Amino acid sequence: MSLLLYHAPKSSASRRVRLFLEEKGLAYEAKEVDLSKQEHHQPAYLAINPLGVVPTILHDNKPLHESGTICEYLDAVFPDPPLLPSSPYQLALMRNWVRHVDGLIINLIRFNWRHAFQAKAEKLSDAELEEMMRRIPSAERRDAWMRVARKPYTPEELDESRAKLVAMLDTMDSMMTNGWLFEGRYSLGDIAVAPFVKRIDEEIAPDAIAARPKIAAWWEAVQSRPAYARANFGPFVD
Ligand SMILES: N[C@@H](CCC(=O)N[C@@H](CS)C(=O)NCC(=O)O)C(=O)O
């Protein structure tokens, strides 16, 4: 059996899968994709991930993309320990939650890409930028790359994104049972959002976590799990 993860150390979706793999206790090989060099837009990578994003996992050489789908697949193939809610209804709610969290990614991008890509993207000539655009499959990401290259996100846009991420914390607050998001135990619902909370905590709105005792306790509990250390989230800004 082989598991090969194409990932980027600071990518939230990659962190989600790394945390899930570590919670499962699965051994895997990791290959870093250098997003700043647009390795994820090269034909060889697009062949295993048509969306041109990280992560992608290869299980026995079979590629799979979408971090939430990857985690559900891993849970089906490696059921112990179980990391999905057991009741069909709670599982359905968890899937909607993961979808909701995924839909918020642009708000992280607005903060993250300033650190990760802006300095490099700004230096691209118009011709280089155009060439890059041709390789990017998603309109949302073409826009994000164009923004960091030519029209940095404004303070108002950052505030708008911060407010959406803080609203996500309020939703989490209302979902908690026994300290966790689904069925009163740790699950993919918690793992999926942990990388987002990491960024909220270290830069975007740390006070918003401190002001919500249930979220602060949840975040402490997530970080104290041995798998969290092994997943190696690390600081976003060096
Ligand atoms: N819904 C996708 C999102 C993947 C995603 O957005 N990955 C980001 C890093 S967190 C990425 O590859 N960004 C580089 C880019 O879009 O050019 C998933 O969960 O796998």
mmCIF file of C-alpha atoms and ligand atoms in Angstrom:
data_model
loop_
_atom_site.group_PDB
_atom_site.id
_atom_site.type_symbol
_atom_site.label_atom_id
_atom_site.label_comp_id
_atom_site.label_asym_id
_atom_site.label_seq_id
_atom_site.Cartn_x
_atom_site.Cartn_y
_atom_site.Cartn_z
ATOM 1 C CA MET A 1 0.000 0.000 0.000
ATOM 2 C CA SER A 2 1.360 3.417 -0.841
ATOM 3 C CA LEU A 3 0.149 6.945 -0.097
ATOM 4 C CA LEU A 4 1.853 9.869 -1.786
ATOM 5 C CA LEU A 5 0.695 13.375 -0.879
ATOM 6 C CA TYR A 6 1.408 16.343 -3.127
ATOM 7 C CA HIS A 7 1.058 19.324 -0.820
ATOM 8 C CA ALA A 8 2.343 22.735 0.213
ATOM 9 C CA PRO A 9 3.429 23.209 3.836
ATOM 10 C CA LYS A 10 1.346 26.329 4.451
ATOM 11 C CA SER A 11 -1.694 25.447 2.377
ATOM 12 C CA SER A 12 -4.844 25.082 4.485
ATOM 13 C CA ALA A 13 -6.263 22.297 2.353
ATOM 14 C CA SER A 14 -2.931 20.442 2.555
ATOM 15 C CA ARG A 15 -2.793 20.941 6.305
ATOM 16 C CA ARG A 16 -6.279 19.448 6.572
ATOM 17 C CA VAL A 17 -5.191 16.258 4.814
ATOM 18 C CA ARG A 18 -1.901 16.040 6.743
ATOM 19 C CA LEU A 19 -3.812 16.345 10.026
ATOM 20 C CA PHE A 20 -6.291 13.693 8.919
ATOM 21 C CA LEU A 21 -3.501 11.301 7.866
ATOM 22 C CA GLU A 22 -1.727 11.824 11.191
ATOM 23 C CA GLU A 23 -4.918 11.232 13.175
ATOM 24 C CA LYS A 24 -5.345 7.989 11.254
ATOM 25 C CA GLY A 25 -1.737 7.059 12.005
ATOM 26 C CA LEU A 26 -1.088 6.433 8.307
ATOM 27 C CA ALA A 27 2.430 6.445 6.877
ATOM 28 C CA TYR A 28 2.714 8.516 3.715
ATOM 29 C CA GLU A 29 5.293 10.052 1.448
ATOM 30 C CA ALA A 30 5.036 13.820 1.017
ATOM 31 C CA LYS A 31 6.108 15.755 -2.071
ATOM 32 C CA GLU A 32 6.167 19.522 -1.810
ATOM 33 C CA VAL A 33 4.644 21.505 -4.657
ATOM 34 C CA ASP A 34 6.206 24.972 -4.957
ATOM 35 C CA LEU A 35 3.198 27.214 -5.502
ATOM 36 C CA SER A 36 5.354 30.326 -5.913
ATOM 37 C CA LYS A 37 6.940 28.678 -8.955
ATOM 38 C CA GLN A 38 3.492 27.699 -10.243
ATOM 39 C CA GLU A 39 4.427 24.008 -10.185
ATOM 40 C CA HIS A 40 0.724 23.305 -9.624
ATOM 41 C CA HIS A 41 -0.087 24.815 -13.034
ATOM 42 C CA GLN A 42 2.285 22.580 -14.967
ATOM 43 C CA PRO A 43 0.772 19.916 -17.255
ATOM 44 C CA ALA A 44 2.197 17.004 -15.217
ATOM 45 C CA TYR A 45 0.475 18.247 -12.069
ATOM 46 C CA LEU A 46 -2.746 19.234 -13.856
ATOM 47 C CA ALA A 47 -2.938 15.631 -15.047
ATOM 48 C CA ILE A 48 -3.449 14.517 -11.429
ATOM 49 C CA ASN A 49 -5.337 17.605 -10.230
ATOM 50 C CA PRO A 50 -7.404 19.243 -12.989
ATOM 51 C CA LEU A 51 -8.179 22.230 -10.717
ATOM 52 C CA GLY A 52 -4.478 23.108 -10.395
ATOM 53 C CA VAL A 53 -4.476 23.348 -6.597
ATOM 54 C CA VAL A 54 -2.959 21.407 -3.722
ATOM 55 C CA PRO A 55 -3.341 18.854 -2.250
ATOM 56 C CA THR A 56 -3.562 15.715 -4.354
ATOM 57 C CA ILE A 57 -3.098 12.231 -2.950
ATOM 58 C CA LEU A 58 -2.069 9.126 -4.827
ATOM 59 C CA HIS A 59 -3.255 5.918 -3.206
ATOM 60 C CA ASP A 60 -1.524 3.002 -4.886
ATOM 61 C CA ASN A 61 -0.860 5.394 -7.787
ATOM 62 C CA LYS A 62 -4.523 6.404 -8.124
ATOM 63 C CA PRO A 63 -4.827 10.222 -7.896
ATOM 64 C CA LEU A 64 -7.537 11.990 -5.924
ATOM 65 C CA HIS A 65 -8.053 15.728 -5.396
ATOM 66 C CA GLU A 66 -10.249 17.901 -3.101
ATOM 67 C CA SER A 67 -9.110 17.770 0.517
ATOM 68 C CA GLY A 68 -12.552 16.972 1.976
ATOM 69 C CA THR A 69 -13.094 14.166 -0.536
ATOM 70 C CA ILE A 70 -9.593 12.833 0.132
ATOM 71 C CA CYS A 71 -10.282 12.649 3.885
ATOM 72 C CA GLU A 72 -13.618 10.892 3.384
ATOM 73 C CA TYR A 73 -11.962 8.443 1.005
ATOM 74 C CA LEU A 74 -9.181 7.728 3.515
ATOM 75 C CA ASP A 75 -11.784 7.137 6.207
ATOM 76 C CA ALA A 76 -13.567 4.615 3.985
ATOM 77 C CA VAL A 77 -10.362 2.730 3.126
ATOM 78 C CA PHE A 78 -8.776 2.986 6.584
ATOM 79 C CA PRO A 79 -11.721 2.983 9.000
ATOM 80 C CA ASP A 80 -9.725 2.979 12.270
ATOM 81 C CA PRO A 81 -9.925 5.227 14.132
ATOM 82 C CA PRO A 82 -13.250 6.454 12.725
ATOM 83 C CA LEU A 83 -13.178 10.181 12.033
ATOM 84 C CA LEU A 84 -16.621 10.696 10.532
ATOM 85 C CA PRO A 85 -19.900 11.096 12.446
ATOM 86 C CA SER A 86 -21.672 7.763 12.780
ATOM 87 C CA SER A 87 -25.272 8.872 12.231
ATOM 88 C CA PRO A 88 -26.250 9.521 8.600
ATOM 89 C CA TYR A 89 -27.860 12.811 9.566
ATOM 90 C CA GLN A 90 -24.789 14.096 11.426
ATOM 91 C CA LEU A 91 -22.619 12.913 8.528
ATOM 92 C CA ALA A 92 -24.800 14.875 6.120
ATOM 93 C CA LEU A 93 -24.539 17.958 8.340
ATOM 94 C CA MET A 94 -20.776 17.529 8.508
ATOM 95 C CA ARG A 95 -20.551 17.396 4.709
ATOM 96 C CA ASN A 96 -22.483 20.647 4.460
ATOM 97 C CA TRP A 97 -20.169 22.150 7.074
ATOM 98 C CA VAL A 98 -17.034 21.142 5.164
ATOM 99 C CA ARG A 99 -18.583 22.573 1.994
ATOM 100 C CA HIS A 100 -19.356 25.809 3.845
ATOM 101 C CA VAL A 101 -15.772 26.061 5.158
ATOM 102 C CA ASP A 102 -14.401 25.364 1.662
ATOM 103 C CA GLY A 103 -16.557 28.169 0.309
ATOM 104 C CA LEU A 104 -14.778 30.583 2.651
ATOM 105 C CA ILE A 105 -11.306 29.916 1.223
ATOM 106 C CA ILE A 106 -11.185 33.141 -0.780
ATOM 107 C CA ASN A 107 -11.227 35.002 2.542
ATOM 108 C CA LEU A 108 -8.054 33.227 3.649
ATOM 109 C CA ILE A 109 -6.516 33.795 0.232
ATOM 110 C CA ARG A 110 -6.907 37.550 0.616
ATOM 111 C CA PHE A 111 -4.742 37.445 3.749
ATOM 112 C CA ASN A 112 -2.378 34.611 2.860
ATOM 113 C CA TRP A 113 -1.363 35.504 -0.658
ATOM 114 C CA ARG A 114 -0.058 38.903 0.375
ATOM 115 C CA HIS A 115 2.587 37.028 2.361
ATOM 116 C CA ALA A 116 3.059 34.065 0.103
ATOM 117 C CA PHE A 117 2.948 35.316 -3.465
ATOM 118 C CA GLN A 118 2.563 39.080 -3.782
ATOM 119 C CA ALA A 119 6.260 40.049 -3.867
ATOM 120 C CA LYS A 120 6.921 37.559 -6.631
ATOM 121 C CA ALA A 121 3.732 38.155 -8.591
ATOM 122 C CA GLU A 122 4.228 41.933 -8.653
ATOM 123 C CA LYS A 123 7.490 41.454 -10.540
ATOM 124 C CA LEU A 124 5.944 39.466 -13.375
ATOM 125 C CA SER A 125 5.852 41.286 -16.682
ATOM 126 C CA ASP A 126 2.490 41.601 -18.429
ATOM 127 C CA ALA A 127 3.533 38.890 -20.852
ATOM 128 C CA GLU A 128 4.584 36.547 -18.017
ATOM 129 C CA LEU A 129 1.331 37.211 -16.205
ATOM 130 C CA GLU A 130 -0.671 36.498 -19.323
ATOM 131 C CA GLU A 131 1.226 33.263 -19.865
ATOM 132 C CA MET A 132 0.518 32.286 -16.261
ATOM 133 C CA MET A 133 -3.192 33.077 -16.623
ATOM 134 C CA ARG A 134 -3.406 30.729 -19.573
ATOM 135 C CA ARG A 135 -2.369 27.821 -17.348
ATOM 136 C CA ILE A 136 -4.735 28.446 -14.399
ATOM 137 C CA PRO A 137 -7.925 26.393 -14.700
ATOM 138 C CA SER A 138 -10.155 28.330 -12.284
ATOM 139 C CA ALA A 139 -11.518 31.840 -12.880
ATOM 140 C CA GLU A 140 -11.515 32.478 -9.108
ATOM 141 C CA ARG A 141 -7.785 31.738 -8.916
ATOM 142 C CA ARG A 142 -6.953 33.686 -12.084
ATOM 143 C CA ASP A 143 -8.580 36.646 -10.376
ATOM 144 C CA ALA A 144 -6.666 36.054 -7.113
ATOM 145 C CA TRP A 145 -3.314 35.854 -8.936
ATOM 146 C CA MET A 146 -4.165 38.956 -10.961
ATOM 147 C CA ARG A 147 -5.068 40.797 -7.768
ATOM 148 C CA VAL A 148 -1.802 40.059 -5.945
ATOM 149 C CA ALA A 149 0.171 40.824 -9.094
ATOM 150 C CA ARG A 150 -1.484 44.103 -10.037
ATOM 151 C CA LYS A 151 -4.196 45.297 -7.660
ATOM 152 C CA PRO A 152 -3.554 44.238 -4.040
ATOM 153 C CA TYR A 153 -6.566 43.509 -1.866
ATOM 154 C CA THR A 154 -7.736 46.681 -0.128
ATOM 155 C CA PRO A 155 -8.126 47.174 3.648
ATOM 156 C CA GLU A 156 -11.904 47.139 3.096
ATOM 157 C CA GLU A 157 -11.726 43.783 1.365
ATOM 158 C CA LEU A 158 -9.575 42.412 4.178
ATOM 159 C CA ASP A 159 -12.090 43.684 6.746
ATOM 160 C CA GLU A 160 -14.929 42.071 4.817
ATOM 161 C CA SER A 161 -13.057 38.766 4.777
ATOM 162 C CA ARG A 162 -12.154 39.017 8.455
ATOM 163 C CA ALA A 163 -15.841 39.518 9.279
ATOM 164 C CA LYS A 164 -16.801 36.386 7.312
ATOM 165 C CA LEU A 165 -14.190 34.318 9.127
ATOM 166 C CA VAL A 166 -15.311 35.645 12.508
ATOM 167 C CA ALA A 167 -18.901 34.779 11.562
ATOM 168 C CA MET A 168 -17.640 31.238 10.930
ATOM 169 C CA LEU A 169 -16.402 31.161 14.538
ATOM 170 C CA ASP A 170 -19.890 32.140 15.710
ATOM 171 C CA THR A 171 -21.376 29.321 13.669
ATOM 172 C CA MET A 172 -18.893 26.925 15.271
ATOM 173 C CA ASP A 173 -19.781 28.260 18.691
ATOM 174 C CA SER A 174 -23.431 27.403 18.098
ATOM 175 C CA MET A 175 -22.549 23.882 16.887
ATOM 176 C CA MET A 176 -20.456 22.717 19.862
ATOM 177 C CA THR A 177 -21.535 19.640 21.839
ATOM 178 C CA ASN A 178 -19.179 18.316 24.471
ATOM 179 C CA GLY A 179 -16.439 20.535 23.057
ATOM 180 C CA TRP A 180 -16.603 19.228 19.468
ATOM 181 C CA LEU A 181 -18.563 20.106 16.347
ATOM 182 C CA PHE A 182 -20.354 16.813 15.598
ATOM 183 C CA GLU A 183 -21.691 14.085 17.890
ATOM 184 C CA GLY A 184 -19.644 15.353 20.809
ATOM 185 C CA ARG A 185 -16.445 13.806 19.489
ATOM 186 C CA TYR A 186 -13.507 14.764 17.318
ATOM 187 C CA SER A 187 -14.183 14.308 13.592
ATOM 188 C CA LEU A 188 -13.403 15.525 10.096
ATOM 189 C CA GLY A 189 -15.728 18.446 10.898
ATOM 190 C CA ASP A 190 -13.134 19.700 13.395
ATOM 191 C CA ILE A 191 -10.111 18.740 11.294
ATOM 192 C CA ALA A 192 -11.501 20.508 8.211
ATOM 193 C CA VAL A 193 -11.717 23.881 9.916
ATOM 194 C CA ALA A 194 -8.554 23.665 12.075
ATOM 195 C CA PRO A 195 -6.251 25.181 9.387
ATOM 196 C CA PHE A 196 -8.634 28.128 9.036
ATOM 197 C CA VAL A 197 -8.679 28.711 12.792
ATOM 198 C CA LYS A 198 -4.891 28.553 12.841
ATOM 199 C CA ARG A 199 -4.742 31.542 10.473
ATOM 200 C CA ILE A 200 -7.459 33.414 12.359
ATOM 201 C CA ASP A 201 -5.492 32.835 15.566
ATOM 202 C CA GLU A 202 -2.088 33.902 14.315
ATOM 203 C CA GLU A 203 -3.027 36.931 12.262
ATOM 204 C CA ILE A 204 -6.560 37.531 11.101
ATOM 205 C CA ALA A 205 -8.577 37.926 14.333
ATOM 206 C CA PRO A 206 -6.884 36.387 17.413
ATOM 207 C CA ASP A 207 -9.073 38.431 19.777
ATOM 208 C CA ALA A 208 -12.171 36.892 18.261
ATOM 209 C CA ILE A 209 -10.999 33.459 19.414
ATOM 210 C CA ALA A 210 -10.064 34.674 22.888
ATOM 211 C CA ALA A 211 -13.502 36.312 23.189
ATOM 212 C CA ARG A 212 -15.284 33.006 22.536
ATOM 213 C CA PRO A 213 -14.464 30.612 25.412
ATOM 214 C CA LYS A 214 -15.916 27.524 23.705
ATOM 215 C CA ILE A 215 -13.855 28.180 20.566
ATOM 216 C CA ALA A 216 -10.724 28.953 22.603
ATOM 217 C CA ALA A 217 -11.120 25.645 24.502
ATOM 218 C CA TRP A 218 -11.774 23.761 21.253
ATOM 219 C CA TRP A 219 -8.663 25.262 19.657
ATOM 220 C CA GLU A 220 -6.556 24.326 22.701
ATOM 221 C CA ALA A 221 -7.915 20.778 22.526
ATOM 222 C CA VAL A 222 -7.124 20.480 18.793
ATOM 223 C CA GLN A 223 -3.590 21.776 19.265
ATOM 224 C CA SER A 224 -2.892 19.473 22.195
ATOM 225 C CA ARG A 225 -3.505 16.352 20.127
ATOM 226 C CA PRO A 226 -0.246 14.555 19.218
ATOM 227 C CA ALA A 227 -1.359 14.353 15.579
ATOM 228 C CA TYR A 228 -1.531 18.150 15.426
ATOM 229 C CA ALA A 229 2.204 18.454 16.164
ATOM 230 C CA ARG A 230 3.003 15.766 13.603
ATOM 231 C CA ALA A 231 0.918 17.538 10.931
ATOM 232 C CA ASN A 232 3.388 20.377 11.305
ATOM 233 C CA PHE A 233 1.229 23.442 10.619
ATOM 234 C CA GLY A 234 4.060 25.798 11.594
ATOM 235 C CA PRO A 235 3.863 29.609 11.440
ATOM 236 C CA PHE A 236 2.464 31.030 8.202
ATOM 237 C CA VAL A 237 4.827 33.985 8.142
ATOM 238 C CA ASP A 238 8.478 33.027 8.717
HETATM 239 N N1 LIG B 1 -11.242 22.904 -2.423
HETATM 240 C C1 LIG B 1 -9.838 22.620 -2.609
HETATM 241 C C2 LIG B 1 -9.064 23.894 -2.377
HETATM 242 C C3 LIG B 1 -7.601 23.687 -2.642
HETATM 243 C C4 LIG B 1 -6.850 25.008 -2.599
HETATM 244 O O1 LIG B 1 -7.444 26.082 -2.735
HETATM 245 N N2 LIG B 1 -5.537 24.934 -2.430
HETATM 246 C C5 LIG B 1 -4.757 26.146 -2.360
HETATM 247 C C6 LIG B 1 -3.864 26.101 -1.148
HETATM 248 S S1 LIG B 1 -4.859 26.029 0.319
HETATM 249 C C7 LIG B 1 -3.917 26.306 -3.613
HETATM 250 O O2 LIG B 1 -3.546 25.345 -4.254
HETATM 251 N N3 LIG B 1 -3.590 27.561 -3.945
HETATM 252 C C8 LIG B 1 -2.752 27.917 -5.045
HETATM 253 C C9 LIG B 1 -3.535 28.476 -6.202
HETATM 254 O O3 LIG B 1 -4.768 28.505 -6.170
HETATM 255 O O4 LIG B 1 -2.884 28.898 -7.168
HETATM 256 C C10 LIG B 1 -9.422 21.519 -1.616
HETATM 257 O O5 LIG B 1 -9.986 21.504 -0.514
HETATM 258 O O6 LIG B 1 -8.566 20.683 -1.956
#
